[in-house]
mmCIF file of C-alpha atoms in Angstrom:
data_model
loop_
_atom_site.group_PDB
_atom_site.id
_atom_site.type_symbol
_atom_site.label_atom_id
_atom_site.label_comp_id
_atom_site.label_asym_id
_atom_site.label_seq_id
_atom_site.Cartn_x
_atom_site.Cartn_y
_atom_site.Cartn_z
ATOM 1 C CA MET A 256 127.781 68.726 109.337
ATOM 2 C CA SER A 257 126.808 66.499 112.243
ATOM 3 C CA VAL A 258 124.231 67.441 114.865
ATOM 4 C CA ALA A 259 127.055 67.705 117.421
ATOM 5 C CA ASP A 260 128.543 70.594 115.438
ATOM 6 C CA LEU A 261 125.382 72.708 115.491
ATOM 7 C CA PRO A 262 125.734 75.938 117.492
ATOM 8 C CA LYS A 263 123.717 75.338 120.654
ATOM 9 C CA THR A 264 126.162 76.479 123.336
ATOM 10 C CA GLU A 265 125.581 80.007 124.602
ATOM 11 C CA ALA A 266 128.795 82.014 124.055
ATOM 12 C CA ASN A 267 127.621 85.572 124.785
ATOM 13 C CA VAL A 268 124.539 87.565 125.724
ATOM 14 C CA LEU A 269 124.255 91.066 124.242
ATOM 15 C CA ARG A 270 122.196 93.383 126.431
ATOM 16 C CA GLY A 271 121.253 97.009 125.895
ATOM 17 C CA HIS A 272 117.921 97.174 124.129
ATOM 18 C CA GLU A 273 115.005 98.348 126.240
ATOM 19 C CA GLY A 274 112.206 95.998 125.278
ATOM 20 C CA ALA A 275 111.835 93.449 122.502
ATOM 21 C CA VAL A 276 114.585 92.912 119.936
ATOM 22 C CA LEU A 277 112.853 92.418 116.574
ATOM 23 C CA ALA A 278 115.819 91.548 114.335
ATOM 24 C CA ALA A 279 119.467 90.487 114.600
ATOM 25 C CA ARG A 280 121.688 90.241 111.531
ATOM 26 C CA PHE A 281 125.302 89.270 110.932
ATOM 27 C CA ASN A 282 127.216 91.492 108.543
ATOM 28 C CA SER A 283 128.569 89.905 105.354
ATOM 29 C CA ASP A 284 131.823 88.559 106.859
ATOM 30 C CA GLY A 285 130.254 87.567 110.184
ATOM 31 C CA ASN A 286 132.604 89.666 112.346
ATOM 32 C CA TYR A 287 129.886 92.046 113.509
ATOM 33 C CA CYS A 288 126.137 92.045 113.951
ATOM 34 C CA LEU A 289 123.303 94.567 114.025
ATOM 35 C CA SER A 290 120.132 94.466 116.061
ATOM 36 C CA ALA A 291 116.871 96.389 115.753
ATOM 37 C CA GLY A 292 114.439 96.965 118.548
ATOM 38 C CA LYS A 293 111.119 98.086 119.863
ATOM 39 C CA ASP A 294 113.079 100.869 121.617
ATOM 40 C CA ARG A 295 113.487 102.615 118.204
ATOM 41 C CA THR A 296 117.234 101.964 118.087
ATOM 42 C CA ILE A 297 119.670 99.971 115.983
ATOM 43 C CA ARG A 298 122.766 98.649 117.717
ATOM 44 C CA LEU A 299 126.107 97.492 116.319
ATOM 45 C CA TRP A 300 127.949 94.745 118.207
ATOM 46 C CA ASN A 301 131.009 92.577 118.128
ATOM 47 C CA PRO A 302 129.134 89.386 119.076
ATOM 48 C CA HIS A 303 132.271 87.258 119.440
ATOM 49 C CA ARG A 304 133.679 89.509 122.165
ATOM 50 C CA GLY A 305 130.278 90.506 123.526
ATOM 51 C CA ILE A 306 130.934 94.209 122.972
ATOM 52 C CA HIS A 307 128.437 96.953 122.099
ATOM 53 C CA ILE A 308 130.041 99.354 119.587
ATOM 54 C CA LYS A 309 127.461 101.925 118.544
ATOM 55 C CA THR A 310 123.788 102.897 118.780
ATOM 56 C CA TYR A 311 121.862 104.449 115.868
ATOM 57 C CA LYS A 312 118.914 106.627 116.904
ATOM 58 C CA SER A 313 116.573 108.479 114.579
ATOM 59 C CA HIS A 314 113.531 106.259 114.059
ATOM 60 C CA GLY A 315 110.267 107.529 115.521
ATOM 61 C CA ARG A 316 108.762 104.085 116.051
ATOM 62 C CA GLU A 317 110.014 100.513 116.495
ATOM 63 C CA VAL A 318 112.725 99.288 114.101
ATOM 64 C CA ARG A 319 111.705 96.040 112.379
ATOM 65 C CA ASP A 320 114.614 95.259 110.075
ATOM 66 C CA VAL A 321 118.170 96.315 109.286
ATOM 67 C CA HIS A 322 120.708 95.391 106.598
ATOM 68 C CA VAL A 323 124.320 96.445 106.104
ATOM 69 C CA THR A 324 126.253 96.826 102.831
ATOM 70 C CA SER A 325 128.912 94.252 101.932
ATOM 71 C CA ASP A 326 131.674 96.825 102.573
ATOM 72 C CA ASN A 327 130.159 97.659 106.015
ATOM 73 C CA SER A 328 130.005 101.391 105.228
ATOM 74 C CA LYS A 329 126.224 101.948 105.043
ATOM 75 C CA LEU A 330 123.142 100.442 106.574
ATOM 76 C CA CYS A 331 119.433 100.630 105.879
ATOM 77 C CA SER A 332 116.607 100.190 108.344
ATOM 78 C CA CYS A 333 112.821 100.328 108.488
ATOM 79 C CA GLY A 334 109.936 100.049 110.874
ATOM 80 C CA GLY A 335 106.772 101.535 112.287
ATOM 81 C CA ASP A 336 107.425 105.092 111.132
ATOM 82 C CA ARG A 337 106.849 104.155 107.458
ATOM 83 C CA GLN A 338 110.275 105.356 106.334
ATOM 84 C CA ILE A 339 113.448 103.689 105.119
ATOM 85 C CA PHE A 340 116.565 105.151 106.723
ATOM 86 C CA TYR A 341 119.921 105.090 104.910
ATOM 87 C CA TRP A 342 122.782 105.527 107.402
ATOM 88 C CA ASP A 343 126.511 106.108 107.454
ATOM 89 C CA VAL A 344 127.828 103.336 109.711
ATOM 90 C CA ALA A 345 130.953 105.182 110.942
ATOM 91 C CA THR A 346 129.366 108.534 111.838
ATOM 92 C CA GLY A 347 125.946 107.205 112.836
ATOM 93 C CA LYS A 348 124.291 109.929 110.769
ATOM 94 C CA VAL A 349 121.256 109.452 108.537
ATOM 95 C CA ILE A 350 122.247 110.151 104.929
ATOM 96 C CA ARG A 351 118.722 109.932 103.538
ATOM 97 C CA LYS A 352 115.167 109.000 104.440
ATOM 98 C CA PHE A 353 112.993 107.389 101.789
ATOM 99 C CA ARG A 354 109.284 108.108 102.204
ATOM 100 C CA GLY A 355 106.426 106.680 100.196
ATOM 101 C CA HIS A 356 105.081 103.624 101.968
ATOM 102 C CA GLU A 357 101.547 104.164 103.258
ATOM 103 C CA GLY A 358 102.043 101.945 106.302
ATOM 104 C CA GLU A 359 104.667 100.288 108.448
ATOM 105 C CA VAL A 360 107.705 98.851 106.652
ATOM 106 C CA ASN A 361 108.463 95.221 107.533
ATOM 107 C CA GLY A 362 111.719 94.416 105.732
ATOM 108 C CA VAL A 363 114.670 95.948 103.858
ATOM 109 C CA LYS A 364 117.553 94.642 101.754
ATOM 110 C CA PHE A 365 120.415 96.161 99.769
ATOM 111 C CA ASN A 366 121.105 94.852 96.302
ATOM 112 C CA GLU A 367 124.479 93.244 95.568
ATOM 113 C CA TYR A 368 126.073 96.565 94.593
ATOM 114 C CA SER A 369 124.623 98.438 97.610
ATOM 115 C CA SER A 370 123.191 101.007 95.197
ATOM 116 C CA VAL A 371 119.522 100.120 95.683
ATOM 117 C CA VAL A 372 117.424 99.362 98.774
ATOM 118 C CA VAL A 373 114.238 97.315 98.396
ATOM 119 C CA SER A 374 111.584 97.566 101.106
ATOM 120 C CA ALA A 375 108.565 95.403 101.961
ATOM 121 C CA GLY A 376 105.510 97.195 103.296
ATOM 122 C CA PHE A 377 102.252 96.781 105.137
ATOM 123 C CA ASP A 378 100.738 98.733 102.213
ATOM 124 C CA GLN A 379 100.972 95.545 100.083
ATOM 125 C CA SER A 380 103.934 96.810 98.057
ATOM 126 C CA LEU A 381 107.629 96.298 97.437
ATOM 127 C CA ARG A 382 109.491 99.528 96.652
ATOM 128 C CA ALA A 383 113.004 100.040 95.283
ATOM 129 C CA TRP A 384 114.998 103.161 96.175
ATOM 130 C CA ASP A 385 118.166 104.489 94.536
ATOM 131 C CA CYS A 386 120.745 105.290 97.229
ATOM 132 C CA ARG A 387 122.875 107.338 94.809
ATOM 133 C CA SER A 388 120.149 109.616 93.501
ATOM 134 C CA HIS A 389 118.944 112.664 95.412
ATOM 135 C CA SER A 390 115.339 111.870 94.603
ATOM 136 C CA ASN A 391 113.230 110.493 97.431
ATOM 137 C CA GLU A 392 110.832 108.835 94.988
ATOM 138 C CA PRO A 393 111.032 105.051 94.518
ATOM 139 C CA ILE A 394 112.525 103.885 91.212
ATOM 140 C CA GLN A 395 110.125 100.949 91.180
ATOM 141 C CA ILE A 396 106.894 99.937 92.901
ATOM 142 C CA ILE A 397 105.611 96.354 92.837
ATOM 143 C CA ASP A 398 102.013 96.240 94.045
ATOM 144 C CA THR A 399 100.531 92.977 92.820
ATOM 145 C CA PHE A 400 100.316 91.541 96.360
ATOM 146 C CA THR A 401 96.884 91.453 97.995
ATOM 147 C CA ASP A 402 98.057 91.751 101.622
ATOM 148 C CA SER A 403 100.993 93.004 103.688
ATOM 149 C CA VAL A 404 104.470 92.160 102.315
ATOM 150 C CA MET A 405 106.546 90.864 105.227
ATOM 151 C CA SER A 406 109.936 89.962 103.823
ATOM 152 C CA VAL A 407 112.166 90.505 100.793
ATOM 153 C CA CYS A 408 115.141 88.670 99.217
ATOM 154 C CA LEU A 409 117.261 89.780 96.259
ATOM 155 C CA THR A 410 119.326 88.010 93.630
ATOM 156 C CA LYS A 411 121.405 89.692 90.912
ATOM 157 C CA THR A 412 118.341 90.118 88.702
ATOM 158 C CA GLU A 413 115.294 89.359 90.853
ATOM 159 C CA ILE A 414 113.271 90.743 93.735
ATOM 160 C CA ILE A 415 111.461 88.104 95.804
ATOM 161 C CA GLY A 416 108.724 89.008 98.285
ATOM 162 C CA GLY A 417 106.815 86.967 100.867
ATOM 163 C CA SER A 418 103.338 88.127 101.835
ATOM 164 C CA VAL A 419 100.476 87.529 104.258
ATOM 165 C CA ASP A 420 98.404 86.818 101.123
ATOM 166 C CA GLY A 421 100.121 83.394 101.126
ATOM 167 C CA THR A 422 102.353 83.980 98.124
ATOM 168 C CA VAL A 423 106.053 84.158 97.420
ATOM 169 C CA ARG A 424 106.423 86.266 94.270
ATOM 170 C CA THR A 425 109.538 86.558 92.137
ATOM 171 C CA PHE A 426 110.019 89.576 89.873
ATOM 172 C CA ASP A 427 112.659 89.293 87.163
ATOM 173 C CA MET A 428 113.888 92.834 86.553
ATOM 174 C CA ARG A 429 115.505 92.075 83.179
ATOM 175 C CA ILE A 430 112.394 90.831 81.430
ATOM 176 C CA GLY A 431 109.675 92.293 83.657
ATOM 177 C CA ARG A 432 108.203 88.906 84.500
ATOM 178 C CA GLU A 433 106.414 87.923 87.716
ATOM 179 C CA VAL A 434 106.137 84.350 88.985
ATOM 180 C CA SER A 435 103.857 83.671 91.954
ATOM 181 C CA ASP A 436 104.008 80.583 94.187
ATOM 182 C CA ASP A 437 100.956 80.200 96.424
ATOM 183 C CA LEU A 438 101.711 78.467 99.721
ATOM 184 C CA GLY A 439 98.132 78.757 100.978
ATOM 185 C CA GLN A 440 99.227 80.139 104.382
ATOM 186 C CA PRO A 441 100.375 83.639 105.418
ATOM 187 C CA VAL A 442 104.128 84.033 104.839
ATOM 188 C CA ASN A 443 105.995 86.132 107.401
ATOM 189 C CA CYS A 444 109.631 85.552 106.469
ATOM 190 C CA ILE A 445 111.568 84.269 103.473
ATOM 191 C CA SER A 446 115.245 83.450 103.105
ATOM 192 C CA MET A 447 117.317 81.890 100.374
ATOM 193 C CA SER A 448 119.530 78.818 100.376
ATOM 194 C CA ASN A 449 123.235 79.508 99.873
ATOM 195 C CA ASP A 450 123.227 77.844 96.465
ATOM 196 C CA GLY A 451 120.348 80.137 95.423
ATOM 197 C CA ASN A 452 118.153 77.232 94.311
ATOM 198 C CA CYS A 453 115.583 77.269 97.111
ATOM 199 C CA ILE A 454 113.471 79.651 99.166
ATOM 200 C CA LEU A 455 112.625 78.888 102.776
ATOM 201 C CA ALA A 456 109.347 80.471 103.889
ATOM 202 C CA SER A 457 108.083 80.761 107.444
ATOM 203 C CA CYS A 458 104.288 80.522 107.534
ATOM 204 C CA LEU A 459 101.805 81.391 110.255
ATOM 205 C CA ASP A 460 100.514 77.827 110.530
ATOM 206 C CA SER A 461 103.694 76.941 112.470
ATOM 207 C CA THR A 462 105.324 75.445 109.379
ATOM 208 C CA LEU A 463 108.450 76.299 107.398
ATOM 209 C CA ARG A 464 108.207 75.447 103.716
ATOM 210 C CA LEU A 465 111.078 74.872 101.290
ATOM 211 C CA ILE A 466 110.324 75.763 97.660
ATOM 212 C CA ASP A 467 112.323 74.994 94.549
ATOM 213 C CA ARG A 468 112.936 78.368 92.882
ATOM 214 C CA SER A 469 112.915 77.128 89.298
ATOM 215 C CA SER A 470 109.816 74.904 89.434
ATOM 216 C CA GLY A 471 107.912 76.288 92.425
ATOM 217 C CA GLU A 472 107.673 72.728 93.755
ATOM 218 C CA LEU A 473 107.204 72.307 97.518
ATOM 219 C CA LEU A 474 110.283 70.281 98.464
ATOM 220 C CA GLN A 475 109.832 69.921 102.219
ATOM 221 C CA GLN A 476 107.944 71.144 105.312
ATOM 222 C CA TYR A 477 109.398 71.639 108.795
ATOM 223 C CA LYS A 478 107.222 71.514 111.915
ATOM 224 C CA GLY A 479 107.386 71.323 115.703
ATOM 225 C CA HIS A 480 107.824 74.994 116.575
ATOM 226 C CA THR A 481 105.080 77.546 117.268
ATOM 227 C CA CYS A 482 104.603 80.439 114.850
ATOM 228 C CA LYS A 483 101.078 81.835 114.841
ATOM 229 C CA SER A 484 101.136 85.529 115.673
ATOM 230 C CA TYR A 485 104.710 86.867 115.468
ATOM 231 C CA LYS A 486 107.076 87.540 112.593
ATOM 232 C CA LEU A 487 109.766 84.910 113.155
ATOM 233 C CA ASP A 488 112.914 84.594 111.063
ATOM 234 C CA CYS A 489 114.111 81.379 109.529
ATOM 235 C CA CYS A 490 117.293 80.555 107.664
ATOM 236 C CA ILE A 491 119.360 77.738 106.208
ATOM 237 C CA THR A 492 122.772 77.013 107.734
ATOM 238 C CA ASN A 493 125.884 77.957 105.748
ATOM 239 C CA THR A 494 126.398 74.352 104.595
ATOM 240 C CA ASP A 495 122.779 74.053 103.373
ATOM 241 C CA ALA A 496 122.530 70.954 105.595
ATOM 242 C CA HIS A 497 120.072 72.235 108.201
ATOM 243 C CA VAL A 498 117.154 74.606 108.517
ATOM 244 C CA THR A 499 116.845 76.740 111.640
ATOM 245 C CA GLY A 500 114.209 79.005 113.109
ATOM 246 C CA GLY A 501 112.832 80.421 116.331
ATOM 247 C CA SER A 502 109.648 79.560 118.155
ATOM 248 C CA GLU A 503 107.142 81.603 120.135
ATOM 249 C CA ASP A 504 107.879 79.486 123.231
ATOM 250 C CA GLY A 505 111.535 80.597 123.341
ATOM 251 C CA PHE A 506 113.007 77.528 121.630
ATOM 252 C CA ILE A 507 115.330 77.390 118.637
ATOM 253 C CA PHE A 508 114.862 74.441 116.273
ATOM 254 C CA PHE A 509 117.260 72.816 113.825
ATOM 255 C CA TRP A 510 115.808 70.481 111.207
ATOM 256 C CA ASP A 511 117.578 68.223 108.753
ATOM 257 C CA LEU A 512 117.115 69.969 105.397
ATOM 258 C CA VAL A 513 116.466 66.775 103.435
ATOM 259 C CA ASP A 514 114.264 64.616 105.671
ATOM 260 C CA ALA A 515 112.791 67.425 107.855
ATOM 261 C CA SER A 516 113.446 65.574 111.109
ATOM 262 C CA VAL A 517 114.175 67.752 114.156
ATOM 263 C CA ALA A 518 117.959 67.490 114.513
ATOM 264 C CA THR A 519 117.944 69.373 117.800
ATOM 265 C CA LYS A 520 115.931 71.948 119.712
ATOM 266 C CA PHE A 521 116.814 73.908 122.829
ATOM 267 C CA ARG A 522 115.407 76.603 125.071
ATOM 268 C CA ALA A 523 117.219 79.759 123.939
ATOM 269 C CA HIS A 524 115.214 82.646 125.403
ATOM 270 C CA SER A 525 112.593 83.292 128.059
ATOM 271 C CA SER A 526 110.183 84.654 125.429
ATOM 272 C CA VAL A 527 109.485 84.634 121.669
ATOM 273 C CA VAL A 528 112.577 84.116 119.465
ATOM 274 C CA THR A 529 112.064 86.804 116.814
ATOM 275 C CA SER A 530 115.199 86.362 114.785
ATOM 276 C CA VAL A 531 117.980 83.935 113.866
ATOM 277 C CA SER A 532 121.029 84.785 111.756
ATOM 278 C CA TYR A 533 123.651 82.232 110.774
ATOM 279 C CA HIS A 534 127.347 83.062 110.432
ATOM 280 C CA PRO A 535 128.458 83.042 106.755
ATOM 281 C CA LYS A 536 131.412 80.688 107.381
ATOM 282 C CA ASP A 537 131.578 79.345 110.945
ATOM 283 C CA ASN A 538 129.300 77.188 113.121
ATOM 284 C CA CYS A 539 127.943 80.237 114.890
ATOM 285 C CA MET A 540 124.518 81.822 115.126
ATOM 286 C CA ILE A 541 122.843 84.797 116.777
ATOM 287 C CA SER A 542 119.265 84.978 117.979
ATOM 288 C CA SER A 543 117.088 87.803 119.262
ATOM 289 C CA SER A 544 114.014 87.787 121.428
ATOM 290 C CA VAL A 545 111.102 89.667 122.889
ATOM 291 C CA ASP A 546 112.998 89.129 126.188
ATOM 292 C CA GLY A 547 115.296 92.011 125.143
ATOM 293 C CA THR A 548 118.473 90.032 124.547
ATOM 294 C CA ILE A 549 120.574 88.929 121.608
ATOM 295 C CA LYS A 550 122.387 85.645 122.195
ATOM 296 C CA VAL A 551 125.462 84.269 120.450
ATOM 297 C CA TRP A 552 125.561 80.496 119.921
ATOM 298 C CA LYS A 553 128.614 78.410 119.072
ATOM 299 C CA SER A 554 129.223 74.689 118.698
#
């Protein structure tokens, strides 16, 4: 994909949150997106038409992350109230609340089968919850981290967590093995390449780091943006050709994945860009910001 094809033209602005938007996520087919905010709400949008569809209200504090199942029927969310909420998308009702974290919850993800939610907590743990059971107890607790766990990724057999302790740890559920990669800087977001071979980690020294999953080797580092005090998302484009992430000065950056040069950067928001989410198929991206907006970018 050439630089000219990167999504840097503003197509829509989604307004409705009162205060900072902390996360914006495409659903699995890219037709819809969800946002989570400081105003304690989750909102469902059609970003391509710029339409707000539904608001989900039940959290008692800010909502920090949200994830929707591959069939779009359920969503999970987390935030400052220490609970994981499991919602019915159509009715907007909370099906279950999972309690057990001893502090704020920073990230959530469904597994591939949408049967388990894994959460990342300020209490230095990852916890797995069974959506089909009526028990509110976690089915697994991973507590080998030595500081807040900020972000979680899942594969078919592994749980991967990124922590302020500077590590990205991979837990293989089949054989009960843990592999820890120490990046030496606080990690505040991790995301996986589309081929599953690499992890991209956003660190609080204003650097994104690309790690080879099999060897733990540091493949590349991406710099130029500012990331020192906020949790900022990063991701790899759907072709695995570019890396993208927000900056505390309101810019969005695209880097060439291989040589780490800045392919393009542009002023996207009037304040911190908290979140970027890339469309699964098209040259389209959404971003969210402390300025209270979600923006839709197309090429």
